[in-house]
């Protein structure tokens, strides 16, 4: 993520492509190669299990291997490895960064932590594990995640897209070949739409019928349209359940007795935008 998030001179001077002046392609290939080795091991291990008919699993690897066995031309092992790379690459830092920002904002606003814990205690029971099905009965927890994605969308410019034909949009012509970057970070902080945009206030969603699922263009942390994040349902469930579990299992404070209002909230630039200084929080019994 660090490598591909670097500003690459090749994007501005395509003539440099072959030279790979900053070594970004070389380094990325080394990292991708390590992933592919790991996936090779997992695929071979599973194929061996299947040959010995040890057990029938129902995970994504099993489904795809079965599909590949039926249509080896349509999907081969390289496709499988590239797809897994996509999933890990797109699904890991995005989810963790959202959780880290959510916790940082909660630690900076103790009243929000209290309110979320009170909701969890009432709906789930203090200290009890949270099930995915509980989330629909935890509106305040959902507001916290929405507010986090508004003010700290992990993919601040979504993924670069390229226009494959001339497009007319309102009074603008976007010519074929244009690289389009959508600044959702800025949109989420636009004072024309958001009241007190820089204030972290989950309650704003109580009266706003807005969702993050690509229908409301003021809030599209997962993108929109045909290329919207396919991992969105999984990501939302994971973040909500992880955050809820952390809040319902422990109380939290900042390390070294940092006062909430003094917590550093600087962002680190890159493909994904985490906290510049990683959050360090200390759990203690409820
Ligand atoms: C909070 C967590 C996540 C956020 C904020 C997020 C955000 C995004 C965004 C903004 C895009 C680009 C959409 C566009 O250009 O319109 C994207 C694409 C993608 N995401 Fe996610 N994502 C998250 C989690 C996940 C997870 C958990 C997975 C899978 C396990 C995943 C898989 C993908 C894939 C495969 C793409 C590429 C889709 C394509 O290009 O057609 N994402 N995501």
PDB file of C-alpha atoms in Angstrom, residues 13-280:
ATOM      1  CA  UNK A  13       5.880  11.858 -17.472  1.00  0.00           C
ATOM      2  CA  UNK A  14       4.764   8.568 -19.085  1.00  0.00           C
ATOM      3  CA  UNK A  15       7.989   8.539 -21.085  1.00  0.00           C
ATOM      4  CA  UNK A  16       9.739   7.415 -17.869  1.00  0.00           C
ATOM      5  CA  UNK A  17       7.666   4.240 -17.678  1.00  0.00           C
ATOM      6  CA  UNK A  18      10.397   1.889 -18.857  1.00  0.00           C
ATOM      7  CA  UNK A  19      13.012   3.359 -16.519  1.00  0.00           C
ATOM      8  CA  UNK A  20      10.932   3.064 -13.293  1.00  0.00           C
ATOM      9  CA  UNK A  21      13.111   5.836 -11.846  1.00  0.00           C
ATOM     10  CA  UNK A  22      11.810   5.576  -8.273  1.00  0.00           C
ATOM     11  CA  UNK A  23      11.818   1.771  -8.300  1.00  0.00           C
ATOM     12  CA  UNK A  24       8.108   1.695  -7.417  1.00  0.00           C
ATOM     13  CA  UNK A  25       7.264  -1.028  -9.942  1.00  0.00           C
ATOM     14  CA  UNK A  26      10.274  -3.131  -8.914  1.00  0.00           C
ATOM     15  CA  UNK A  27       9.439  -2.881  -5.206  1.00  0.00           C
ATOM     16  CA  UNK A  28       5.722  -3.543  -5.803  1.00  0.00           C
ATOM     17  CA  UNK A  29       6.579  -6.631  -7.848  1.00  0.00           C
ATOM     18  CA  UNK A  30       8.685  -7.946  -4.967  1.00  0.00           C
ATOM     19  CA  UNK A  31       5.780  -7.504  -2.540  1.00  0.00           C
ATOM     20  CA  UNK A  32       3.217  -8.953  -4.955  1.00  0.00           C
ATOM     21  CA  UNK A  33       5.569 -11.912  -5.560  1.00  0.00           C
ATOM     22  CA  UNK A  34       5.551 -12.693  -1.825  1.00  0.00           C
ATOM     23  CA  UNK A  35       1.762 -12.693  -1.822  1.00  0.00           C
ATOM     24  CA  UNK A  36       1.662 -14.974  -4.847  1.00  0.00           C
ATOM     25  CA  UNK A  37       4.003 -17.431  -3.107  1.00  0.00           C
ATOM     26  CA  UNK A  38       1.706 -17.445  -0.103  1.00  0.00           C
ATOM     27  CA  UNK A  39      -1.360 -18.013  -2.298  1.00  0.00           C
ATOM     28  CA  UNK A  40       0.423 -20.789  -4.236  1.00  0.00           C
ATOM     29  CA  UNK A  41       0.966 -22.579  -0.923  1.00  0.00           C
ATOM     30  CA  UNK A  42      -2.683 -22.192   0.116  1.00  0.00           C
ATOM     31  CA  UNK A  43      -4.009 -23.297  -3.278  1.00  0.00           C
ATOM     32  CA  UNK A  44      -1.737 -26.362  -3.427  1.00  0.00           C
ATOM     33  CA  UNK A  45      -2.590 -27.315   0.135  1.00  0.00           C
ATOM     34  CA  UNK A  46      -6.313 -27.139  -0.660  1.00  0.00           C
ATOM     35  CA  UNK A  47      -5.938 -29.072  -3.924  1.00  0.00           C
ATOM     36  CA  UNK A  48      -4.112 -31.777  -1.988  1.00  0.00           C
ATOM     37  CA  UNK A  49      -6.911 -31.890   0.607  1.00  0.00           C
ATOM     38  CA  UNK A  50      -9.457 -32.146  -2.191  1.00  0.00           C
ATOM     39  CA  UNK A  51      -7.519 -34.976  -3.832  1.00  0.00           C
ATOM     40  CA  UNK A  52      -7.505 -36.858  -0.551  1.00  0.00           C
ATOM     41  CA  UNK A  53     -11.137 -35.830  -0.041  1.00  0.00           C
ATOM     42  CA  UNK A  54     -10.283 -34.866   3.566  1.00  0.00           C
ATOM     43  CA  UNK A  55     -13.076 -32.378   3.913  1.00  0.00           C
ATOM     44  CA  UNK A  56     -15.508 -30.373   1.836  1.00  0.00           C
ATOM     45  CA  UNK A  57     -15.148 -26.685   2.699  1.00  0.00           C
ATOM     46  CA  UNK A  58     -17.518 -23.923   1.696  1.00  0.00           C
ATOM     47  CA  UNK A  59     -15.209 -20.923   1.571  1.00  0.00           C
ATOM     48  CA  UNK A  60     -14.366 -18.704  -1.392  1.00  0.00           C
ATOM     49  CA  UNK A  61     -11.242 -20.684  -2.290  1.00  0.00           C
ATOM     50  CA  UNK A  62     -13.272 -23.882  -2.554  1.00  0.00           C
ATOM     51  CA  UNK A  63     -15.953 -22.233  -4.690  1.00  0.00           C
ATOM     52  CA  UNK A  64     -13.418 -20.738  -7.076  1.00  0.00           C
ATOM     53  CA  UNK A  65     -11.329 -23.904  -7.342  1.00  0.00           C
ATOM     54  CA  UNK A  66     -14.457 -25.894  -8.202  1.00  0.00           C
ATOM     55  CA  UNK A  67     -15.380 -23.312 -10.807  1.00  0.00           C
ATOM     56  CA  UNK A  68     -11.842 -23.414 -12.208  1.00  0.00           C
ATOM     57  CA  UNK A  69     -11.946 -27.222 -12.428  1.00  0.00           C
ATOM     58  CA  UNK A  70     -15.157 -26.982 -14.489  1.00  0.00           C
ATOM     59  CA  UNK A  71     -13.915 -24.079 -16.678  1.00  0.00           C
ATOM     60  CA  UNK A  72     -10.111 -24.141 -16.627  1.00  0.00           C
ATOM     61  CA  UNK A  73      -9.937 -21.694 -19.539  1.00  0.00           C
ATOM     62  CA  UNK A  74     -12.227 -19.136 -17.945  1.00  0.00           C
ATOM     63  CA  UNK A  75     -10.420 -19.062 -14.622  1.00  0.00           C
ATOM     64  CA  UNK A  76      -6.913 -20.363 -14.043  1.00  0.00           C
ATOM     65  CA  UNK A  77      -4.634 -20.203 -11.013  1.00  0.00           C
ATOM     66  CA  UNK A  78      -3.171 -16.867 -12.035  1.00  0.00           C
ATOM     67  CA  UNK A  79      -6.657 -15.384 -12.087  1.00  0.00           C
ATOM     68  CA  UNK A  80      -7.330 -16.812  -8.638  1.00  0.00           C
ATOM     69  CA  UNK A  81      -4.114 -15.382  -7.215  1.00  0.00           C
ATOM     70  CA  UNK A  82      -4.728 -11.957  -8.744  1.00  0.00           C
ATOM     71  CA  UNK A  83      -8.250 -11.917  -7.396  1.00  0.00           C
ATOM     72  CA  UNK A  84      -7.057 -12.774  -3.889  1.00  0.00           C
ATOM     73  CA  UNK A  85      -4.433 -10.076  -4.132  1.00  0.00           C
ATOM     74  CA  UNK A  86      -7.218  -7.619  -5.062  1.00  0.00           C
ATOM     75  CA  UNK A  87      -9.330  -8.705  -2.110  1.00  0.00           C
ATOM     76  CA  UNK A  88      -6.533  -8.464   0.441  1.00  0.00           C
ATOM     77  CA  UNK A  89      -5.197  -5.262  -1.033  1.00  0.00           C
ATOM     78  CA  UNK A  90      -8.603  -3.573  -1.223  1.00  0.00           C
ATOM     79  CA  UNK A  91     -10.063  -5.016   1.973  1.00  0.00           C
ATOM     80  CA  UNK A  92      -7.412  -4.835   4.684  1.00  0.00           C
ATOM     81  CA  UNK A  93      -6.081  -1.296   5.144  1.00  0.00           C
ATOM     82  CA  UNK A  94      -9.415   0.299   4.255  1.00  0.00           C
ATOM     83  CA  UNK A  95     -11.243  -1.578   7.001  1.00  0.00           C
ATOM     84  CA  UNK A  96      -8.551  -1.149   9.640  1.00  0.00           C
ATOM     85  CA  UNK A  97      -8.101   2.550   8.858  1.00  0.00           C
ATOM     86  CA  UNK A  98     -11.839   3.119   9.326  1.00  0.00           C
ATOM     87  CA  UNK A  99     -11.731   1.335  12.673  1.00  0.00           C
ATOM     88  CA  UNK A 100      -8.682   3.294  13.795  1.00  0.00           C
ATOM     89  CA  UNK A 101     -10.276   6.659  12.931  1.00  0.00           C
ATOM     90  CA  UNK A 102     -13.546   5.653  14.594  1.00  0.00           C
ATOM     91  CA  UNK A 103     -11.720   4.757  17.806  1.00  0.00           C
ATOM     92  CA  UNK A 104      -9.639   7.945  17.634  1.00  0.00           C
ATOM     93  CA  UNK A 105     -12.769  10.101  17.312  1.00  0.00           C
ATOM     94  CA  UNK A 106     -14.497   8.197  20.112  1.00  0.00           C
ATOM     95  CA  UNK A 107     -11.493   8.627  22.412  1.00  0.00           C
ATOM     96  CA  UNK A 108     -11.456  12.318  21.588  1.00  0.00           C
ATOM     97  CA  UNK A 109     -15.153  12.578  22.472  1.00  0.00           C
ATOM     98  CA  UNK A 110     -15.825  10.667  25.721  1.00  0.00           C
ATOM     99  CA  UNK A 111     -19.507  11.642  25.583  1.00  0.00           C
ATOM    100  CA  UNK A 112     -19.808   9.692  22.300  1.00  0.00           C
ATOM    101  CA  UNK A 113     -18.140   6.652  23.884  1.00  0.00           C
ATOM    102  CA  UNK A 114     -20.595   6.820  26.826  1.00  0.00           C
ATOM    103  CA  UNK A 115     -23.593   7.095  24.538  1.00  0.00           C
ATOM    104  CA  UNK A 116     -22.447   4.170  22.345  1.00  0.00           C
ATOM    105  CA  UNK A 117     -21.723   2.014  25.397  1.00  0.00           C
ATOM    106  CA  UNK A 118     -25.119   2.831  26.885  1.00  0.00           C
ATOM    107  CA  UNK A 119     -26.826   1.758  23.639  1.00  0.00           C
ATOM    108  CA  UNK A 120     -24.785  -1.482  23.552  1.00  0.00           C
ATOM    109  CA  UNK A 121     -25.569  -2.248  27.195  1.00  0.00           C
ATOM    110  CA  UNK A 122     -29.274  -1.781  26.594  1.00  0.00           C
ATOM    111  CA  UNK A 123     -29.520  -3.710  23.300  1.00  0.00           C
ATOM    112  CA  UNK A 124     -26.865  -6.420  23.652  1.00  0.00           C
ATOM    113  CA  UNK A 125     -26.063  -6.471  27.377  1.00  0.00           C
ATOM    114  CA  UNK A 126     -22.900  -5.083  28.957  1.00  0.00           C
ATOM    115  CA  UNK A 127     -19.834  -7.215  28.192  1.00  0.00           C
ATOM    116  CA  UNK A 128     -21.724  -9.651  25.954  1.00  0.00           C
ATOM    117  CA  UNK A 129     -20.373 -10.555  22.506  1.00  0.00           C
ATOM    118  CA  UNK A 130     -22.027  -8.840  19.566  1.00  0.00           C
ATOM    119  CA  UNK A 131     -23.622 -10.752  16.706  1.00  0.00           C
ATOM    120  CA  UNK A 132     -23.965  -9.328  13.205  1.00  0.00           C
ATOM    121  CA  UNK A 133     -27.735  -9.440  13.591  1.00  0.00           C
ATOM    122  CA  UNK A 134     -27.525  -7.013  16.555  1.00  0.00           C
ATOM    123  CA  UNK A 135     -26.194  -4.178  14.405  1.00  0.00           C
ATOM    124  CA  UNK A 136     -29.589  -3.290  12.913  1.00  0.00           C
ATOM    125  CA  UNK A 137     -30.771  -2.517  16.469  1.00  0.00           C
ATOM    126  CA  UNK A 138     -27.762  -0.264  17.165  1.00  0.00           C
ATOM    127  CA  UNK A 139     -28.492   2.970  15.260  1.00  0.00           C
ATOM    128  CA  UNK A 140     -26.009   5.086  17.206  1.00  0.00           C
ATOM    129  CA  UNK A 141     -23.168   2.669  16.422  1.00  0.00           C
ATOM    130  CA  UNK A 142     -24.147   2.899  12.736  1.00  0.00           C
ATOM    131  CA  UNK A 143     -24.144   6.727  12.913  1.00  0.00           C
ATOM    132  CA  UNK A 144     -20.607   6.631  14.357  1.00  0.00           C
ATOM    133  CA  UNK A 145     -19.379   4.519  11.435  1.00  0.00           C
ATOM    134  CA  UNK A 146     -21.119   6.778   8.888  1.00  0.00           C
ATOM    135  CA  UNK A 147     -19.679   9.896  10.496  1.00  0.00           C
ATOM    136  CA  UNK A 148     -16.218   8.300  10.478  1.00  0.00           C
ATOM    137  CA  UNK A 149     -16.532   7.477   6.762  1.00  0.00           C
ATOM    138  CA  UNK A 150     -17.713  11.036   6.046  1.00  0.00           C
ATOM    139  CA  UNK A 151     -14.864  12.818   7.729  1.00  0.00           C
ATOM    140  CA  UNK A 152     -12.135  10.174   7.237  1.00  0.00           C
ATOM    141  CA  UNK A 153     -12.908   8.230   4.047  1.00  0.00           C
ATOM    142  CA  UNK A 154      -9.951   5.805   3.755  1.00  0.00           C
ATOM    143  CA  UNK A 155      -9.788   6.085  -0.049  1.00  0.00           C
ATOM    144  CA  UNK A 156      -9.849   9.888  -0.194  1.00  0.00           C
ATOM    145  CA  UNK A 157      -9.831  10.011  -4.025  1.00  0.00           C
ATOM    146  CA  UNK A 158     -11.631   6.678  -4.547  1.00  0.00           C
ATOM    147  CA  UNK A 159      -9.771   4.676  -7.238  1.00  0.00           C
ATOM    148  CA  UNK A 160      -8.633   6.543 -10.346  1.00  0.00           C
ATOM    149  CA  UNK A 161     -11.008   5.883 -13.256  1.00  0.00           C
ATOM    150  CA  UNK A 162     -10.562   6.613 -16.940  1.00  0.00           C
ATOM    151  CA  UNK A 163     -13.291   7.785 -19.318  1.00  0.00           C
ATOM    152  CA  UNK A 164     -13.561   5.376 -22.260  1.00  0.00           C
ATOM    153  CA  UNK A 165     -15.623   7.741 -24.434  1.00  0.00           C
ATOM    154  CA  UNK A 166     -16.475  11.446 -24.481  1.00  0.00           C
ATOM    155  CA  UNK A 167     -19.039  12.177 -21.780  1.00  0.00           C
ATOM    156  CA  UNK A 168     -21.253  15.223 -21.465  1.00  0.00           C
ATOM    157  CA  UNK A 169     -22.097  16.040 -17.886  1.00  0.00           C
ATOM    158  CA  UNK A 170     -24.190  19.164 -17.289  1.00  0.00           C
ATOM    159  CA  UNK A 171     -22.251  21.862 -19.148  1.00  0.00           C
ATOM    160  CA  UNK A 172     -18.978  19.991 -19.205  1.00  0.00           C
ATOM    161  CA  UNK A 173     -17.416  17.694 -21.773  1.00  0.00           C
ATOM    162  CA  UNK A 174     -15.107  15.105 -20.239  1.00  0.00           C
ATOM    163  CA  UNK A 175     -12.968  13.916 -23.147  1.00  0.00           C
ATOM    164  CA  UNK A 176     -12.192  10.257 -23.771  1.00  0.00           C
ATOM    165  CA  UNK A 177      -9.061   9.178 -21.932  1.00  0.00           C
ATOM    166  CA  UNK A 178      -9.438  11.655 -19.034  1.00  0.00           C
ATOM    167  CA  UNK A 179      -8.286  10.326 -15.694  1.00  0.00           C
ATOM    168  CA  UNK A 180     -11.024  11.045 -13.158  1.00  0.00           C
ATOM    169  CA  UNK A 181     -10.310  11.390  -9.450  1.00  0.00           C
ATOM    170  CA  UNK A 182     -13.320  11.910  -7.170  1.00  0.00           C
ATOM    171  CA  UNK A 183     -12.361  13.803  -4.022  1.00  0.00           C
ATOM    172  CA  UNK A 184     -14.761  12.278  -1.487  1.00  0.00           C
ATOM    173  CA  UNK A 185     -12.663  13.691   1.353  1.00  0.00           C
ATOM    174  CA  UNK A 186     -13.524  17.217   0.184  1.00  0.00           C
ATOM    175  CA  UNK A 187     -17.165  16.372  -0.583  1.00  0.00           C
ATOM    176  CA  UNK A 188     -17.594  15.017   2.948  1.00  0.00           C
ATOM    177  CA  UNK A 189     -16.340  18.322   4.359  1.00  0.00           C
ATOM    178  CA  UNK A 190     -18.217  20.651   2.018  1.00  0.00           C
ATOM    179  CA  UNK A 191     -19.880  23.404   4.119  1.00  0.00           C
ATOM    180  CA  UNK A 192     -22.443  23.916   1.318  1.00  0.00           C
ATOM    181  CA  UNK A 193     -23.966  20.630   2.357  1.00  0.00           C
ATOM    182  CA  UNK A 194     -22.669  19.698   5.815  1.00  0.00           C
ATOM    183  CA  UNK A 195     -23.370  21.869   8.861  1.00  0.00           C
ATOM    184  CA  UNK A 196     -20.171  22.278  10.950  1.00  0.00           C
ATOM    185  CA  UNK A 197     -18.370  19.881   8.593  1.00  0.00           C
ATOM    186  CA  UNK A 198     -15.240  19.556  10.711  1.00  0.00           C
ATOM    187  CA  UNK A 199     -17.143  18.581  13.850  1.00  0.00           C
ATOM    188  CA  UNK A 200     -17.449  14.840  14.516  1.00  0.00           C
ATOM    189  CA  UNK A 201     -21.128  14.525  15.359  1.00  0.00           C
ATOM    190  CA  UNK A 202     -22.768  11.115  14.708  1.00  0.00           C
ATOM    191  CA  UNK A 203     -26.128  12.564  15.797  1.00  0.00           C
ATOM    192  CA  UNK A 204     -26.338  14.500  12.506  1.00  0.00           C
ATOM    193  CA  UNK A 205     -27.475  11.255  10.843  1.00  0.00           C
ATOM    194  CA  UNK A 206     -30.498  11.026  13.138  1.00  0.00           C
ATOM    195  CA  UNK A 207     -32.247  13.632  11.023  1.00  0.00           C
ATOM    196  CA  UNK A 208     -30.444  12.998   7.701  1.00  0.00           C
ATOM    197  CA  UNK A 209     -31.782  10.250   5.462  1.00  0.00           C
ATOM    198  CA  UNK A 210     -28.325   9.599   4.015  1.00  0.00           C
ATOM    199  CA  UNK A 211     -26.540   6.356   3.450  1.00  0.00           C
ATOM    200  CA  UNK A 212     -23.020   5.374   2.405  1.00  0.00           C
ATOM    201  CA  UNK A 213     -24.151   2.802  -0.173  1.00  0.00           C
ATOM    202  CA  UNK A 214     -23.623   4.885  -3.313  1.00  0.00           C
ATOM    203  CA  UNK A 215     -27.060   6.476  -3.728  1.00  0.00           C
ATOM    204  CA  UNK A 216     -26.354   9.759  -1.946  1.00  0.00           C
ATOM    205  CA  UNK A 217     -23.550  11.587  -3.704  1.00  0.00           C
ATOM    206  CA  UNK A 218     -22.747  13.718  -0.646  1.00  0.00           C
ATOM    207  CA  UNK A 219     -21.428  10.555   1.013  1.00  0.00           C
ATOM    208  CA  UNK A 220     -19.800   7.945  -1.217  1.00  0.00           C
ATOM    209  CA  UNK A 221     -16.801   6.497   0.690  1.00  0.00           C
ATOM    210  CA  UNK A 222     -17.278   3.231  -1.234  1.00  0.00           C
ATOM    211  CA  UNK A 223     -17.688   4.912  -4.631  1.00  0.00           C
ATOM    212  CA  UNK A 224     -20.896   4.586  -6.654  1.00  0.00           C
ATOM    213  CA  UNK A 225     -22.259   3.012  -9.797  1.00  0.00           C
ATOM    214  CA  UNK A 226     -21.039  -0.133 -11.475  1.00  0.00           C
ATOM    215  CA  UNK A 227     -17.559   0.008  -9.963  1.00  0.00           C
ATOM    216  CA  UNK A 228     -18.748   0.602  -6.393  1.00  0.00           C
ATOM    217  CA  UNK A 229     -16.743  -1.337  -3.789  1.00  0.00           C
ATOM    218  CA  UNK A 230     -17.955  -4.947  -3.975  1.00  0.00           C
ATOM    219  CA  UNK A 231     -16.695  -5.512  -0.419  1.00  0.00           C
ATOM    220  CA  UNK A 232     -18.976  -2.826   1.058  1.00  0.00           C
ATOM    221  CA  UNK A 233     -21.498  -5.107   2.818  1.00  0.00           C
ATOM    222  CA  UNK A 234     -18.673  -7.150   4.380  1.00  0.00           C
ATOM    223  CA  UNK A 235     -16.702  -4.020   5.309  1.00  0.00           C
ATOM    224  CA  UNK A 236     -19.648  -2.312   7.000  1.00  0.00           C
ATOM    225  CA  UNK A 237     -20.517  -5.425   8.962  1.00  0.00           C
ATOM    226  CA  UNK A 238     -16.913  -5.987  10.037  1.00  0.00           C
ATOM    227  CA  UNK A 239     -16.306  -2.402  11.148  1.00  0.00           C
ATOM    228  CA  UNK A 240     -19.597  -2.180  13.043  1.00  0.00           C
ATOM    229  CA  UNK A 241     -19.145  -5.535  14.795  1.00  0.00           C
ATOM    230  CA  UNK A 242     -15.464  -4.901  15.638  1.00  0.00           C
ATOM    231  CA  UNK A 243     -16.134  -1.403  16.947  1.00  0.00           C
ATOM    232  CA  UNK A 244     -19.180  -2.524  18.888  1.00  0.00           C
ATOM    233  CA  UNK A 245     -17.249  -5.447  20.407  1.00  0.00           C
ATOM    234  CA  UNK A 246     -14.377  -3.233  21.476  1.00  0.00           C
ATOM    235  CA  UNK A 247     -16.723  -0.744  23.135  1.00  0.00           C
ATOM    236  CA  UNK A 248     -18.892  -3.388  24.749  1.00  0.00           C
ATOM    237  CA  UNK A 249     -15.970  -5.399  26.152  1.00  0.00           C
ATOM    238  CA  UNK A 250     -13.763  -2.645  27.562  1.00  0.00           C
ATOM    239  CA  UNK A 251     -13.439   0.940  28.585  1.00  0.00           C
ATOM    240  CA  UNK A 252     -10.716   2.794  26.714  1.00  0.00           C
ATOM    241  CA  UNK A 253      -8.264   5.553  27.479  1.00  0.00           C
ATOM    242  CA  UNK A 254      -5.397   7.199  25.656  1.00  0.00           C
ATOM    243  CA  UNK A 255      -1.845   6.176  26.460  1.00  0.00           C
ATOM    244  CA  UNK A 256       0.431   8.323  28.614  1.00  0.00           C
ATOM    245  CA  UNK A 257      -2.604  10.114  30.007  1.00  0.00           C
ATOM    246  CA  UNK A 258      -2.978  12.214  26.853  1.00  0.00           C
ATOM    247  CA  UNK A 259      -6.046  14.425  27.252  1.00  0.00           C
ATOM    248  CA  UNK A 260      -8.792  13.668  24.681  1.00  0.00           C
ATOM    249  CA  UNK A 261      -8.612  17.144  23.152  1.00  0.00           C
ATOM    250  CA  UNK A 262      -4.816  16.778  22.699  1.00  0.00           C
ATOM    251  CA  UNK A 263      -4.972  13.622  20.581  1.00  0.00           C
ATOM    252  CA  UNK A 264      -3.076  14.143  17.334  1.00  0.00           C
ATOM    253  CA  UNK A 265      -5.451  13.805  14.347  1.00  0.00           C
ATOM    254  CA  UNK A 266      -2.978  14.447  11.538  1.00  0.00           C
ATOM    255  CA  UNK A 267      -3.465  12.307   8.417  1.00  0.00           C
ATOM    256  CA  UNK A 268      -0.775  10.437   6.520  1.00  0.00           C
ATOM    257  CA  UNK A 269      -1.074  10.882   2.771  1.00  0.00           C
ATOM    258  CA  UNK A 270      -1.076   7.889   0.451  1.00  0.00           C
ATOM    259  CA  UNK A 271      -3.463   5.638  -1.416  1.00  0.00           C
ATOM    260  CA  UNK A 272      -5.235   5.049   1.896  1.00  0.00           C
ATOM    261  CA  UNK A 273      -5.228   7.797   4.528  1.00  0.00           C
ATOM    262  CA  UNK A 274      -4.563   6.493   8.050  1.00  0.00           C
ATOM    263  CA  UNK A 275      -3.588   8.485  11.135  1.00  0.00           C
ATOM    264  CA  UNK A 276      -0.083   9.902  10.764  1.00  0.00           C
ATOM    265  CA  UNK A 277       0.695   8.770  14.310  1.00  0.00           C
ATOM    266  CA  UNK A 278      -0.916   5.352  14.847  1.00  0.00           C
ATOM    267  CA  UNK A 279      -3.505   5.346  17.606  1.00  0.00           C
ATOM    268  CA  UNK A 280      -2.430   3.734  20.861  1.00  0.00           C
TER     269      UNK A 280
END
